mmCIF file of N, CA, C and O in Angstrom:
data_model
loop_
_atom_site.group_PDB
_atom_site.id
_atom_site.type_symbol
_atom_site.label_atom_id
_atom_site.label_comp_id
_atom_site.label_asym_id
_atom_site.label_seq_id
_atom_site.Cartn_x
_atom_site.Cartn_y
_atom_site.Cartn_z
ATOM 1 N N UNK A 1 -20.228 46.228 6.202
ATOM 2 C CA UNK A 1 -19.965 45.045 6.410
ATOM 3 C C UNK A 1 -19.065 44.425 7.535
ATOM 4 O O UNK A 1 -18.162 44.776 8.018
ATOM 5 N N UNK A 2 -19.525 43.475 8.150
ATOM 6 C CA UNK A 2 -18.956 42.561 9.085
ATOM 7 C C UNK A 2 -17.469 41.860 9.188
ATOM 8 O O UNK A 2 -17.113 42.084 9.974
ATOM 9 N N UNK A 3 -17.049 41.375 8.015
ATOM 10 C CA UNK A 3 -16.221 40.609 7.472
ATOM 11 C C UNK A 3 -16.663 38.732 8.344
ATOM 12 O O UNK A 3 -15.627 38.234 7.587
ATOM 13 N N UNK A 4 -17.682 39.024 9.035
ATOM 14 C CA UNK A 4 -18.103 37.558 9.169
ATOM 15 C C UNK A 4 -18.750 36.861 8.356
ATOM 16 O O UNK A 4 -20.139 37.070 7.316
ATOM 17 N N UNK A 5 -18.724 35.882 7.787
ATOM 18 C CA UNK A 5 -19.176 34.871 6.734
ATOM 19 C C UNK A 5 -20.233 34.228 7.335
ATOM 20 O O UNK A 5 -20.113 33.514 8.114
ATOM 21 N N UNK A 6 -21.218 33.913 6.974
ATOM 22 C CA UNK A 6 -22.090 32.655 6.897
ATOM 23 C C UNK A 6 -22.003 31.738 6.201
ATOM 24 O O UNK A 6 -21.147 31.562 5.093
ATOM 25 N N UNK A 7 -21.863 30.227 6.975
ATOM 26 C CA UNK A 7 -21.343 29.287 6.795
ATOM 27 C C UNK A 7 -22.366 29.089 5.038
ATOM 28 O O UNK A 7 -23.278 28.767 4.792
ATOM 29 N N UNK A 8 -21.356 28.140 4.350
ATOM 30 C CA UNK A 8 -21.726 27.771 3.041
ATOM 31 C C UNK A 8 -22.374 26.346 3.459
ATOM 32 O O UNK A 8 -21.787 25.283 3.995
ATOM 33 N N UNK A 9 -23.505 26.471 3.093
ATOM 34 C CA UNK A 9 -24.591 25.066 3.001
ATOM 35 C C UNK A 9 -24.323 24.245 1.977
ATOM 36 O O UNK A 9 -24.591 24.728 0.875
ATOM 37 N N UNK A 10 -24.377 23.127 2.335
ATOM 38 C CA UNK A 10 -24.742 21.715 1.538
ATOM 39 C C UNK A 10 -25.731 20.716 1.658
ATOM 40 O O UNK A 10 -25.206 20.152 2.651
ATOM 41 N N UNK A 11 -26.676 21.550 1.351
ATOM 42 C CA UNK A 11 -27.960 20.797 1.806
ATOM 43 C C UNK A 11 -27.743 19.161 1.005
ATOM 44 O O UNK A 11 -27.442 18.682 0.140
ATOM 45 N N UNK A 12 -28.263 18.401 1.898
ATOM 46 C CA UNK A 12 -28.644 17.132 2.149
ATOM 47 C C UNK A 12 -30.189 16.884 1.382
ATOM 48 O O UNK A 12 -30.333 17.818 1.376
ATOM 49 N N UNK A 13 -30.305 15.541 0.354
ATOM 50 C CA UNK A 13 -29.262 14.560 0.600
ATOM 51 C C UNK A 13 -28.343 14.322 -0.645
ATOM 52 O O UNK A 13 -28.249 15.170 -1.419
ATOM 53 N N UNK A 14 -27.019 13.826 0.062
ATOM 54 C CA UNK A 14 -25.731 13.758 -0.905
ATOM 55 C C UNK A 14 -26.143 12.941 -1.800
ATOM 56 O O UNK A 14 -26.282 11.791 -1.151
ATOM 57 N N UNK A 15 -25.309 12.608 -3.088
ATOM 58 C CA UNK A 15 -25.848 11.226 -3.788
ATOM 59 C C UNK A 15 -24.064 11.051 -4.386
ATOM 60 O O UNK A 15 -23.511 11.715 -4.579
ATOM 61 N N UNK A 16 -24.120 9.961 -5.090
ATOM 62 C CA UNK A 16 -23.099 9.205 -5.714
ATOM 63 C C UNK A 16 -22.929 9.428 -7.297
ATOM 64 O O UNK A 16 -23.815 8.736 -7.461
ATOM 65 N N UNK A 17 -22.255 9.696 -8.122
ATOM 66 C CA UNK A 17 -22.164 9.679 -9.155
ATOM 67 C C UNK A 17 -20.953 9.218 -9.879
ATOM 68 O O UNK A 17 -20.079 9.854 -9.634
ATOM 69 N N UNK A 18 -21.277 8.315 -11.057
ATOM 70 C CA UNK A 18 -20.279 7.660 -11.802
ATOM 71 C C UNK A 18 -19.632 8.430 -12.768
ATOM 72 O O UNK A 18 -20.410 8.782 -13.507
ATOM 73 N N UNK A 19 -18.319 8.795 -13.256
ATOM 74 C CA UNK A 19 -18.321 9.506 -14.085
ATOM 75 C C UNK A 19 -16.754 8.728 -14.625
ATOM 76 O O UNK A 19 -16.531 7.840 -13.699
ATOM 77 N N UNK A 20 -16.018 8.792 -15.773
ATOM 78 C CA UNK A 20 -14.979 8.092 -16.400
ATOM 79 C C UNK A 20 -14.325 7.451 -15.475
ATOM 80 O O UNK A 20 -13.973 6.153 -15.409
ATOM 81 N N UNK A 21 -13.996 8.210 -14.477
ATOM 82 C CA UNK A 21 -12.337 7.238 -13.462
ATOM 83 C C UNK A 21 -12.886 7.857 -12.309
ATOM 84 O O UNK A 21 -11.750 7.907 -11.449
ATOM 85 N N UNK A 22 -13.511 8.147 -11.728
ATOM 86 C CA UNK A 22 -14.059 8.595 -10.562
ATOM 87 C C UNK A 22 -15.290 8.440 -10.079
ATOM 88 O O UNK A 22 -16.738 8.601 -11.048
ATOM 89 N N UNK A 23 -15.651 8.318 -8.897
ATOM 90 C CA UNK A 23 -16.958 8.671 -8.477
ATOM 91 C C UNK A 23 -17.402 10.396 -7.464
ATOM 92 O O UNK A 23 -16.429 11.013 -7.120
ATOM 93 N N UNK A 24 -18.032 10.808 -7.947
ATOM 94 C CA UNK A 24 -18.361 12.116 -7.375
ATOM 95 C C UNK A 24 -19.389 11.838 -6.396
ATOM 96 O O UNK A 24 -20.571 11.274 -6.498
ATOM 97 N N UNK A 25 -19.164 12.797 -5.593
ATOM 98 C CA UNK A 25 -19.972 13.099 -4.282
ATOM 99 C C UNK A 25 -20.695 14.499 -4.826
ATOM 100 O O UNK A 25 -20.367 15.532 -4.503
ATOM 101 N N UNK A 26 -22.263 14.525 -4.902
ATOM 102 C CA UNK A 26 -22.731 15.755 -5.098
ATOM 103 C C UNK A 26 -23.704 16.184 -4.426
ATOM 104 O O UNK A 26 -24.672 15.159 -3.748
ATOM 105 N N UNK A 27 -24.159 17.761 -3.418
ATOM 106 C CA UNK A 27 -24.785 17.690 -3.387
ATOM 107 C C UNK A 27 -26.665 18.077 -3.792
ATOM 108 O O UNK A 27 -26.882 17.940 -4.919
ATOM 109 N N UNK A 28 -27.857 17.981 -2.852
ATOM 110 C CA UNK A 28 -28.801 18.249 -3.370
ATOM 111 C C UNK A 28 -29.066 19.444 -4.260
ATOM 112 O O UNK A 28 -30.067 19.146 -5.045
ATOM 113 N N UNK A 29 -28.210 20.359 -4.608
ATOM 114 C CA UNK A 29 -28.333 21.227 -5.131
ATOM 115 C C UNK A 29 -27.307 21.011 -6.691
ATOM 116 O O UNK A 29 -27.132 22.269 -7.312
ATOM 117 N N UNK A 30 -26.515 19.780 -6.549
ATOM 118 C CA UNK A 30 -25.773 19.506 -8.001
ATOM 119 C C UNK A 30 -24.414 20.309 -7.821
ATOM 120 O O UNK A 30 -23.800 20.035 -8.737
ATOM 121 N N UNK A 31 -23.963 20.581 -6.301
ATOM 122 C CA UNK A 31 -22.502 21.480 -6.582
ATOM 123 C C UNK A 31 -21.816 19.857 -6.123
ATOM 124 O O UNK A 31 -22.092 19.010 -5.144
ATOM 125 N N UNK A 32 -20.622 19.617 -6.604
ATOM 126 C CA UNK A 32 -19.522 18.919 -6.621
ATOM 127 C C UNK A 32 -19.230 19.355 -4.794
ATOM 128 O O UNK A 32 -18.372 20.067 -4.701
ATOM 129 N N UNK A 33 -18.916 18.011 -4.024
ATOM 130 C CA UNK A 33 -18.420 18.067 -3.101
ATOM 131 C C UNK A 33 -17.084 17.561 -2.995
ATOM 132 O O UNK A 33 -16.290 18.198 -2.226
ATOM 133 N N UNK A 34 -16.838 16.462 -3.403
ATOM 134 C CA UNK A 34 -15.970 15.792 -3.348
ATOM 135 C C UNK A 34 -16.207 14.670 -4.866
ATOM 136 O O UNK A 34 -16.745 14.396 -5.732
ATOM 137 N N UNK A 35 -14.281 14.564 -5.243
ATOM 138 C CA UNK A 35 -14.066 13.554 -6.229
ATOM 139 C C UNK A 35 -13.124 12.356 -5.672
ATOM 140 O O UNK A 35 -12.472 12.607 -4.927
ATOM 141 N N UNK A 36 -13.719 11.019 -5.758
ATOM 142 C CA UNK A 36 -12.861 9.698 -5.806
ATOM 143 C C UNK A 36 -12.406 8.948 -6.668
ATOM 144 O O UNK A 36 -12.997 8.397 -7.631
ATOM 145 N N UNK A 37 -10.986 9.212 -7.159
ATOM 146 C CA UNK A 37 -10.509 8.822 -8.182
ATOM 147 C C UNK A 37 -10.578 7.018 -8.332
ATOM 148 O O UNK A 37 -9.669 6.460 -6.798
ATOM 149 N N UNK A 38 -10.223 6.507 -9.075
ATOM 150 C CA UNK A 38 -10.102 4.905 -9.526
ATOM 151 C C UNK A 38 -9.216 4.085 -10.685
ATOM 152 O O UNK A 38 -9.142 5.343 -11.418
ATOM 153 N N UNK A 39 -8.772 3.398 -10.744
ATOM 154 C CA UNK A 39 -7.927 2.701 -11.480
ATOM 155 C C UNK A 39 -8.334 0.992 -11.321
ATOM 156 O O UNK A 39 -7.752 0.829 -10.706
ATOM 157 N N UNK A 40 -8.485 0.486 -12.197
ATOM 158 C CA UNK A 40 -8.916 -1.133 -12.275
ATOM 159 C C UNK A 40 -7.787 -1.450 -13.056
ATOM 160 O O UNK A 40 -7.059 -2.944 -12.449
ATOM 161 N N UNK A 41 -6.882 -1.126 -13.950
ATOM 162 C CA UNK A 41 -5.418 -1.687 -14.266
ATOM 163 C C UNK A 41 -4.333 -1.623 -13.003
ATOM 164 O O UNK A 41 -3.975 -0.585 -12.516
ATOM 165 N N UNK A 42 -4.421 -2.869 -12.602
ATOM 166 C CA UNK A 42 -3.292 -3.137 -11.585
ATOM 167 C C UNK A 42 -2.099 -2.335 -11.677
ATOM 168 O O UNK A 42 -1.714 -1.319 -11.039
ATOM 169 N N UNK A 43 -1.426 -2.454 -13.112
ATOM 170 C CA UNK A 43 -0.014 -1.629 -12.985
ATOM 171 C C UNK A 43 -0.267 -0.342 -12.885
ATOM 172 O O UNK A 43 0.290 0.468 -12.355
ATOM 173 N N UNK A 44 -1.088 0.395 -13.667
ATOM 174 C CA UNK A 44 -1.750 1.675 -13.769
ATOM 175 C C UNK A 44 -1.770 2.408 -12.287
ATOM 176 O O UNK A 44 -1.231 3.737 -11.786
ATOM 177 N N UNK A 45 -2.873 1.417 -11.593
ATOM 178 C CA UNK A 45 -3.118 1.732 -9.973
ATOM 179 C C UNK A 45 -1.743 2.311 -9.370
ATOM 180 O O UNK A 45 -1.660 3.198 -8.377
ATOM 181 N N UNK A 46 -1.082 0.923 -9.497
ATOM 182 C CA UNK A 46 0.111 1.014 -8.293
ATOM 183 C C UNK A 46 1.050 2.308 -8.865
ATOM 184 O O UNK A 46 1.707 2.265 -7.710
ATOM 185 N N UNK A 47 1.336 2.405 -10.213
ATOM 186 C CA UNK A 47 1.988 3.443 -10.710
ATOM 187 C C UNK A 47 1.730 4.672 -10.014
ATOM 188 O O UNK A 47 2.388 5.802 -9.742
ATOM 189 N N UNK A 48 0.465 4.872 -9.984
ATOM 190 C CA UNK A 48 -0.502 6.374 -9.618
ATOM 191 C C UNK A 48 -1.017 6.552 -8.078
ATOM 192 O O UNK A 48 -1.400 7.639 -7.588
ATOM 193 N N UNK A 49 -0.570 4.890 -7.886
ATOM 194 C CA UNK A 49 -1.010 5.054 -6.265
ATOM 195 C C UNK A 49 -2.819 5.193 -6.053
ATOM 196 O O UNK A 49 -2.662 6.138 -5.008
ATOM 197 N N UNK A 50 -3.875 4.627 -6.700
ATOM 198 C CA UNK A 50 -5.162 5.470 -7.008
ATOM 199 C C UNK A 50 -5.920 3.969 -6.153
ATOM 200 O O UNK A 50 -5.252 2.819 -6.210
ATOM 201 N N UNK A 51 -6.857 4.234 -5.612
ATOM 202 C CA UNK A 51 -8.290 3.077 -4.988
ATOM 203 C C UNK A 51 -8.539 2.177 -6.647
ATOM 204 O O UNK A 51 -8.498 2.604 -7.699
ATOM 205 N N UNK A 52 -8.917 1.232 -6.239
ATOM 206 C CA UNK A 52 -9.814 -0.075 -7.061
ATOM 207 C C UNK A 52 -11.078 0.991 -7.074
ATOM 208 O O UNK A 52 -11.601 1.860 -6.444
ATOM 209 N N UNK A 53 -11.848 0.647 -8.282
ATOM 210 C CA UNK A 53 -13.389 0.812 -8.482
ATOM 211 C C UNK A 53 -14.127 0.838 -7.039
ATOM 212 O O UNK A 53 -15.087 1.596 -7.004
ATOM 213 N N UNK A 54 -13.831 -0.564 -6.805
ATOM 214 C CA UNK A 54 -14.930 -1.118 -5.461
ATOM 215 C C UNK A 54 -14.200 -0.178 -4.592
ATOM 216 O O UNK A 54 -15.385 0.515 -3.721
ATOM 217 N N UNK A 55 -13.183 0.207 -3.926
ATOM 218 C CA UNK A 55 -12.690 1.014 -3.430
ATOM 219 C C UNK A 55 -13.227 2.163 -2.999
ATOM 220 O O UNK A 55 -13.743 3.455 -2.217
ATOM 221 N N UNK A 56 -13.073 3.020 -3.930
ATOM 222 C CA UNK A 56 -13.836 4.471 -4.748
ATOM 223 C C UNK A 56 -15.357 4.561 -3.882
ATOM 224 O O UNK A 56 -15.586 5.240 -3.945
ATOM 225 N N UNK A 57 -15.524 3.440 -4.749
ATOM 226 C CA UNK A 57 -17.571 3.939 -4.528
ATOM 227 C C UNK A 57 -17.597 3.642 -2.986
ATOM 228 O O UNK A 57 -18.573 3.967 -2.608
ATOM 229 N N UNK A 58 -16.943 2.391 -2.411
ATOM 230 C CA UNK A 58 -17.154 2.547 -0.246
ATOM 231 C C UNK A 58 -16.822 3.713 0.091
ATOM 232 O O UNK A 58 -17.671 4.444 0.798
ATOM 233 N N UNK A 59 -16.040 4.572 -0.570
ATOM 234 C CA UNK A 59 -15.535 5.797 0.177
ATOM 235 C C UNK A 59 -16.314 6.875 -0.126
ATOM 236 O O UNK A 59 -16.443 7.747 0.637
ATOM 237 N N UNK A 60 -16.673 6.819 -1.405
ATOM 238 C CA UNK A 60 -17.736 7.895 -1.836
ATOM 239 C C UNK A 60 -18.556 7.919 -1.588
ATOM 240 O O UNK A 60 -19.666 8.624 -0.913
ATOM 241 N N UNK A 61 -19.538 6.736 -1.032
ATOM 242 C CA UNK A 61 -20.444 6.389 -0.279
ATOM 243 C C UNK A 61 -20.737 6.500 0.780
ATOM 244 O O UNK A 61 -21.827 7.294 1.737
ATOM 245 N N UNK A 62 -19.235 6.376 1.907
ATOM 246 C CA UNK A 62 -19.144 7.266 3.152
ATOM 247 C C UNK A 62 -19.169 8.699 3.341
ATOM 248 O O UNK A 62 -19.832 9.127 4.069
ATOM 249 N N UNK A 63 -18.321 8.856 2.299
ATOM 250 C CA UNK A 63 -18.637 10.094 2.432
ATOM 251 C C UNK A 63 -20.210 11.125 1.899
ATOM 252 O O UNK A 63 -20.519 12.227 3.047
ATOM 253 N N UNK A 64 -21.080 10.529 1.476
ATOM 254 C CA UNK A 64 -22.305 10.620 1.099
ATOM 255 C C UNK A 64 -23.103 10.581 2.004
ATOM 256 O O UNK A 64 -24.355 11.410 2.353
ATOM 257 N N UNK A 65 -22.721 9.439 3.311
ATOM 258 C CA UNK A 65 -23.801 9.540 4.230
ATOM 259 C C UNK A 65 -23.296 10.543 5.383
ATOM 260 O O UNK A 65 -24.336 10.523 5.880
ATOM 261 N N UNK A 66 -22.332 11.414 4.712
ATOM 262 C CA UNK A 66 -21.981 12.430 6.572
ATOM 263 C C UNK A 66 -23.328 13.518 6.768
ATOM 264 O O UNK A 66 -22.955 13.024 8.148
ATOM 265 N N UNK A 67 -23.968 13.883 6.066
ATOM 266 C CA UNK A 67 -25.106 14.651 6.979
ATOM 267 C C UNK A 67 -26.247 13.599 7.702
ATOM 268 O O UNK A 67 -26.829 14.512 8.546
ATOM 269 N N UNK A 68 -26.153 12.218 7.398
ATOM 270 C CA UNK A 68 -26.788 11.476 7.863
ATOM 271 C C UNK A 68 -26.268 11.532 9.449
ATOM 272 O O UNK A 68 -26.885 11.264 10.197
ATOM 273 N N UNK A 69 -25.170 11.252 9.358
ATOM 274 C CA UNK A 69 -24.619 10.758 11.010
ATOM 275 C C UNK A 69 -23.347 11.770 11.228
ATOM 276 O O UNK A 69 -23.505 11.651 12.421
ATOM 277 N N UNK A 70 -23.589 13.164 11.090
ATOM 278 C CA UNK A 70 -22.955 13.961 11.772
ATOM 279 C C UNK A 70 -24.097 15.302 12.636
ATOM 280 O O UNK A 70 -25.204 15.342 11.612
ATOM 281 N N UNK A 71 -24.018 15.384 13.698
ATOM 282 C CA UNK A 71 -25.002 16.270 14.341
ATOM 283 C C UNK A 71 -24.950 17.617 13.690
ATOM 284 O O UNK A 71 -24.195 17.972 12.919
ATOM 285 N N UNK A 72 -26.460 18.076 13.787
ATOM 286 C CA UNK A 72 -26.938 19.313 12.944
ATOM 287 C C UNK A 72 -25.939 20.527 13.786
ATOM 288 O O UNK A 72 -25.961 20.613 14.613
ATOM 289 N N UNK A 73 -25.210 21.632 12.734
ATOM 290 C CA UNK A 73 -24.699 22.358 13.551
ATOM 291 C C UNK A 73 -26.111 23.615 13.734
ATOM 292 O O UNK A 73 -26.809 23.261 13.152
#
C-alpha cells in the first residue's frame, strides 16, 4: 500500500434539500456535503447567532453551484 489516497469524489449535480431547521447540500449520490442552519424567530436567532431562512437558502444554493463554477481538477 502506497499511503497515497485517491481524492474523494462528490459528483455533480449538487442539490439543496430543506429539513426541519436547515438546508442540506447533497451530491448526486445522496451524500450530505453541507448543512446550513437557520432560525426565523428573531430572539432565538440572535441568541444562537443563526441565519434567517432566506439567508440560509441563498448560502446553500451558492454551495450547490460550486461544481459548476470551479475549474475541473
